[in-house]
JSON list of C-alpha atoms in Angstrom, two decimals:
[
{"chain": "A", "resi": 1, "resn": "MET", "atom": "CA", "xyz": [3.64, -17.42, -44.07]},
{"chain": "A", "resi": 2, "resn": "ILE", "atom": "CA", "xyz": [1.92, -20.77, -44.50]},
{"chain": "A", "resi": 3, "resn": "ALA", "atom": "CA", "xyz": [3.22, -21.01, -48.07]},
{"chain": "A", "resi": 4, "resn": "GLY", "atom": "CA", "xyz": [6.75, -20.35, -46.79]},
{"chain": "A", "resi": 5, "resn": "LEU", "atom": "CA", "xyz": [6.46, -23.11, -44.19]},
{"chain": "A", "resi": 6, "resn": "ILE", "atom": "CA", "xyz": [5.12, -25.55, -46.76]},
{"chain": "A", "resi": 7, "resn": "GLY", "atom": "CA", "xyz": [7.91, -24.59, -49.18]},
{"chain": "A", "resi": 8, "resn": "THR", "atom": "CA", "xyz": [10.53, -25.05, -46.48]},
{"chain": "A", "resi": 9, "resn": "PHE", "atom": "CA", "xyz": [9.16, -28.47, -45.62]},
{"chain": "A", "resi": 10, "resn": "VAL", "atom": "CA", "xyz": [9.11, -29.60, -49.25]},
{"chain": "A", "resi": 11, "resn": "VAL", "atom": "CA", "xyz": [12.65, -28.35, -49.95]},
{"chain": "A", "resi": 12, "resn": "SER", "atom": "CA", "xyz": [13.97, -29.97, -46.77]},
{"chain": "A", "resi": 13, "resn": "ARG", "atom": "CA", "xyz": [12.74, -33.37, -48.00]},
{"chain": "A", "resi": 14, "resn": "ILE", "atom": "CA", "xyz": [14.66, -33.22, -51.31]},
{"chain": "A", "resi": 15, "resn": "PRO", "atom": "CA", "xyz": [17.91, -35.24, -51.13]},
{"chain": "A", "resi": 16, "resn": "TYR", "atom": "CA", "xyz": [21.03, -33.07, -51.31]},
{"chain": "A", "resi": 17, "resn": "GLY", "atom": "CA", "xyz": [22.46, -35.20, -54.11]},
{"chain": "A", "resi": 18, "resn": "LEU", "atom": "CA", "xyz": [19.65, -34.03, -56.37]},
{"chain": "A", "resi": 19, "resn": "TYR", "atom": "CA", "xyz": [20.72, -30.41, -55.91]},
{"chain": "A", "resi": 20, "resn": "ARG", "atom": "CA", "xyz": [24.32, -31.28, -56.69]},
{"chain": "A", "resi": 21, "resn": "ARG", "atom": "CA", "xyz": [23.40, -33.23, -59.82]},
{"chain": "A", "resi": 22, "resn": "PHE", "atom": "CA", "xyz": [21.52, -30.28, -61.32]},
{"chain": "A", "resi": 23, "resn": "HIS", "atom": "CA", "xyz": [24.16, -27.72, -60.34]},
{"chain": "A", "resi": 24, "resn": "ILE", "atom": "CA", "xyz": [21.63, -25.95, -58.18]},
{"chain": "A", "resi": 25, "resn": "PRO", "atom": "CA", "xyz": [24.34, -24.12, -56.17]},
{"chain": "A", "resi": 26, "resn": "VAL", "atom": "CA", "xyz": [25.66, -22.39, -59.29]},
{"chain": "A", "resi": 27, "resn": "ILE", "atom": "CA", "xyz": [22.15, -21.60, -60.44]},
{"chain": "A", "resi": 28, "resn": "ALA", "atom": "CA", "xyz": [21.32, -20.24, -56.97]},
{"chain": "A", "resi": 29, "resn": "TYR", "atom": "CA", "xyz": [24.32, -17.90, -57.16]},
{"chain": "A", "resi": 30, "resn": "ALA", "atom": "CA", "xyz": [23.35, -16.66, -60.61]},
{"chain": "A", "resi": 31, "resn": "VAL", "atom": "CA", "xyz": [19.69, -16.17, -59.71]},
{"chain": "A", "resi": 32, "resn": "SER", "atom": "CA", "xyz": [20.68, -14.36, -56.51]},
{"chain": "A", "resi": 33, "resn": "PHE", "atom": "CA", "xyz": [22.77, -11.93, -58.50]},
{"chain": "A", "resi": 34, "resn": "PHE", "atom": "CA", "xyz": [20.15, -11.46, -61.22]},
{"chain": "A", "resi": 35, "resn": "VAL", "atom": "CA", "xyz": [17.12, -10.96, -58.98]},
{"chain": "A", "resi": 36, "resn": "ILE", "atom": "CA", "xyz": [18.74, -8.02, -57.19]},
{"chain": "A", "resi": 37, "resn": "PHE", "atom": "CA", "xyz": [18.56, -5.97, -60.36]},
{"chain": "A", "resi": 38, "resn": "LEU", "atom": "CA", "xyz": [14.80, -6.52, -60.73]},
{"chain": "A", "resi": 39, "resn": "VAL", "atom": "CA", "xyz": [14.24, -3.45, -58.54]},
{"chain": "A", "resi": 40, "resn": "LEU", "atom": "CA", "xyz": [15.66, -1.37, -61.41]},
{"chain": "A", "resi": 41, "resn": "THR", "atom": "CA", "xyz": [13.04, -2.65, -63.86]},
{"chain": "A", "resi": 42, "resn": "PRO", "atom": "CA", "xyz": [9.38, -1.63, -64.05]},
{"chain": "A", "resi": 43, "resn": "LEU", "atom": "CA", "xyz": [8.71, -4.52, -61.65]},
{"chain": "A", "resi": 44, "resn": "GLY", "atom": "CA", "xyz": [10.49, -2.61, -58.87]},
{"chain": "A", "resi": 45, "resn": "TYR", "atom": "CA", "xyz": [8.69, -0.14, -56.65]},
{"chain": "A", "resi": 46, "resn": "SER", "atom": "CA", "xyz": [9.20, 1.96, -53.54]},
{"chain": "A", "resi": 47, "resn": "ALA", "atom": "CA", "xyz": [7.59, 1.27, -50.20]},
{"chain": "A", "resi": 48, "resn": "ASN", "atom": "CA", "xyz": [8.06, 3.55, -47.20]},
{"chain": "A", "resi": 49, "resn": "GLY", "atom": "CA", "xyz": [10.60, 5.59, -49.18]},
{"chain": "A", "resi": 50, "resn": "ALA", "atom": "CA", "xyz": [12.88, 2.68, -50.08]},
{"chain": "A", "resi": 51, "resn": "THR", "atom": "CA", "xyz": [13.17, 1.03, -53.49]},
{"chain": "A", "resi": 52, "resn": "ARG", "atom": "CA", "xyz": [13.86, -2.51, -52.33]},
{"chain": "A", "resi": 53, "resn": "TRP", "atom": "CA", "xyz": [10.87, -4.38, -53.61]},
{"chain": "A", "resi": 54, "resn": "PHE", "atom": "CA", "xyz": [9.53, -5.89, -56.79]},
{"chain": "A", "resi": 55, "resn": "LYS", "atom": "CA", "xyz": [6.10, -7.23, -57.50]},
{"chain": "A", "resi": 56, "resn": "LEU", "atom": "CA", "xyz": [5.65, -10.47, -59.39]},
{"chain": "A", "resi": 57, "resn": "ALA", "atom": "CA", "xyz": [2.24, -12.06, -59.91]},
{"chain": "A", "resi": 58, "resn": "GLY", "atom": "CA", "xyz": [0.79, -9.76, -57.25]},
{"chain": "A", "resi": 59, "resn": "VAL", "atom": "CA", "xyz": [3.31, -10.80, -54.60]},
{"chain": "A", "resi": 60, "resn": "SER", "atom": "CA", "xyz": [5.79, -8.28, -53.19]},
{"chain": "A", "resi": 61, "resn": "VAL", "atom": "CA", "xyz": [9.29, -9.66, -52.72]},
{"chain": "A", "resi": 62, "resn": "GLN", "atom": "CA", "xyz": [12.56, -8.23, -51.45]},
{"chain": "A", "resi": 63, "resn": "PRO", "atom": "CA", "xyz": [15.35, -9.41, -53.75]},
{"chain": "A", "resi": 64, "resn": "ALA", "atom": "CA", "xyz": [17.81, -9.43, -50.86]},
{"chain": "A", "resi": 65, "resn": "GLU", "atom": "CA", "xyz": [15.84, -12.26, -49.25]},
{"chain": "A", "resi": 66, "resn": "ILE", "atom": "CA", "xyz": [16.09, -14.38, -52.38]},
{"chain": "A", "resi": 67, "resn": "ALA", "atom": "CA", "xyz": [19.79, -13.55, -52.58]},
{"chain": "A", "resi": 68, "resn": "LYS", "atom": "CA", "xyz": [20.30, -14.69, -48.98]},
{"chain": "A", "resi": 69, "resn": "LEU", "atom": "CA", "xyz": [18.72, -18.07, -49.67]},
{"chain": "A", "resi": 70, "resn": "GLY", "atom": "CA", "xyz": [20.79, -18.47, -52.84]},
{"chain": "A", "resi": 71, "resn": "MET", "atom": "CA", "xyz": [23.99, -17.67, -50.97]},
{"chain": "A", "resi": 72, "resn": "ILE", "atom": "CA", "xyz": [23.17, -20.18, -48.24]},
{"chain": "A", "resi": 73, "resn": "VAL", "atom": "CA", "xyz": [22.70, -22.94, -50.83]},
{"chain": "A", "resi": 74, "resn": "PHE", "atom": "CA", "xyz": [25.83, -21.90, -52.74]},
{"chain": "A", "resi": 75, "resn": "LEU", "atom": "CA", "xyz": [28.11, -21.64, -49.68]},
{"chain": "A", "resi": 76, "resn": "ALA", "atom": "CA", "xyz": [26.85, -24.91, -48.22]},
{"chain": "A", "resi": 77, "resn": "ALA", "atom": "CA", "xyz": [27.63, -26.71, -51.48]},
{"chain": "A", "resi": 78, "resn": "LEU", "atom": "CA", "xyz": [31.01, -25.00, -51.84]},
{"chain": "A", "resi": 79, "resn": "ILE", "atom": "CA", "xyz": [32.15, -25.82, -48.30]},
{"chain": "A", "resi": 80, "resn": "ASN", "atom": "CA", "xyz": [30.86, -29.38, -48.73]},
{"chain": "A", "resi": 81, "resn": "LYS", "atom": "CA", "xyz": [32.85, -29.73, -51.95]},
{"chain": "A", "resi": 82, "resn": "LEU", "atom": "CA", "xyz": [35.99, -28.33, -50.31]},
{"chain": "A", "resi": 83, "resn": "GLY", "atom": "CA", "xyz": [35.73, -30.99, -47.62]},
{"chain": "A", "resi": 84, "resn": "ALA", "atom": "CA", "xyz": [38.74, -31.10, -45.30]},
{"chain": "A", "resi": 85, "resn": "ARG", "atom": "CA", "xyz": [40.43, -28.31, -47.27]},
{"chain": "A", "resi": 86, "resn": "ALA", "atom": "CA", "xyz": [37.82, -25.91, -45.85]},
{"chain": "A", "resi": 87, "resn": "ALA", "atom": "CA", "xyz": [39.68, -26.09, -42.53]},
{"chain": "A", "resi": 88, "resn": "ASP", "atom": "CA", "xyz": [42.58, -24.18, -44.11]},
{"chain": "A", "resi": 89, "resn": "ARG", "atom": "CA", "xyz": [42.14, -20.52, -43.12]},
{"chain": "A", "resi": 90, "resn": "LYS", "atom": "CA", "xyz": [43.07, -19.12, -46.55]},
{"chain": "A", "resi": 91, "resn": "ILE", "atom": "CA", "xyz": [40.68, -21.41, -48.46]},
{"chain": "A", "resi": 92, "resn": "PHE", "atom": "CA", "xyz": [37.89, -20.83, -45.95]},
{"chain": "A", "resi": 93, "resn": "CYS", "atom": "CA", "xyz": [38.27, -17.04, -46.26]},
{"chain": "A", "resi": 94, "resn": "MET", "atom": "CA", "xyz": [38.21, -17.33, -50.04]},
{"chain": "A", "resi": 95, "resn": "ALA", "atom": "CA", "xyz": [35.02, -19.39, -49.81]},
{"chain": "A", "resi": 96, "resn": "LEU", "atom": "CA", "xyz": [33.42, -16.76, -47.60]},
{"chain": "A", "resi": 97, "resn": "ALA", "atom": "CA", "xyz": [34.44, -14.04, -50.06]},
{"chain": "A", "resi": 98, "resn": "THR", "atom": "CA", "xyz": [32.47, -15.59, -52.93]},
{"chain": "A", "resi": 99, "resn": "PRO", "atom": "CA", "xyz": [29.18, -13.91, -51.94]},
{"chain": "A", "resi": 100, "resn": "LEU", "atom": "CA", "xyz": [30.79, -10.46, -51.91]},
{"chain": "A", "resi": 101, "resn": "PRO", "atom": "CA", "xyz": [29.68, -9.53, -55.46]},
{"chain": "A", "resi": 102, "resn": "VAL", "atom": "CA", "xyz": [26.08, -10.33, -54.54]},
{"chain": "A", "resi": 103, "resn": "CYS", "atom": "CA", "xyz": [26.37, -8.39, -51.26]},
{"chain": "A", "resi": 104, "resn": "LEU", "atom": "CA", "xyz": [27.85, -5.39, -53.05]},
{"chain": "A", "resi": 105, "resn": "ALA", "atom": "CA", "xyz": [25.08, -5.53, -55.64]},
{"chain": "A", "resi": 106, "resn": "VAL", "atom": "CA", "xyz": [22.44, -5.49, -52.88]},
{"chain": "A", "resi": 107, "resn": "TYR", "atom": "CA", "xyz": [24.17, -2.51, -51.29]},
{"chain": "A", "resi": 108, "resn": "ALA", "atom": "CA", "xyz": [24.57, -0.61, -54.57]},
{"chain": "A", "resi": 109, "resn": "VAL", "atom": "CA", "xyz": [21.14, -1.26, -56.07]},
{"chain": "A", "resi": 110, "resn": "THR", "atom": "CA", "xyz": [18.81, -0.82, -53.11]},
{"chain": "A", "resi": 111, "resn": "ASP", "atom": "CA", "xyz": [18.50, 2.56, -51.43]}
]
């Protein structure tokens, strides 16, 4: 928990422009989608009857949590880039639909 708080503090101090310059939102989307399928590899394991975890360097992680963070970064950048056009209902709904493949992957892969 302490490591998470420290990580949150460090990430919150990084200027948003740095994320945009390195295309972090697109990378976050791709990593979110990829990490979900780690439960299907030998890294994945079952806990309490559910295969929703993978272990990396001795740390157990739920891929859905990483996917959530990636989608937050991606949607924030997308809505920021859309600017005033995000107020249009059709464009806003399309922006909200972009995480659907990741959400469907979480639903399909984890039991």
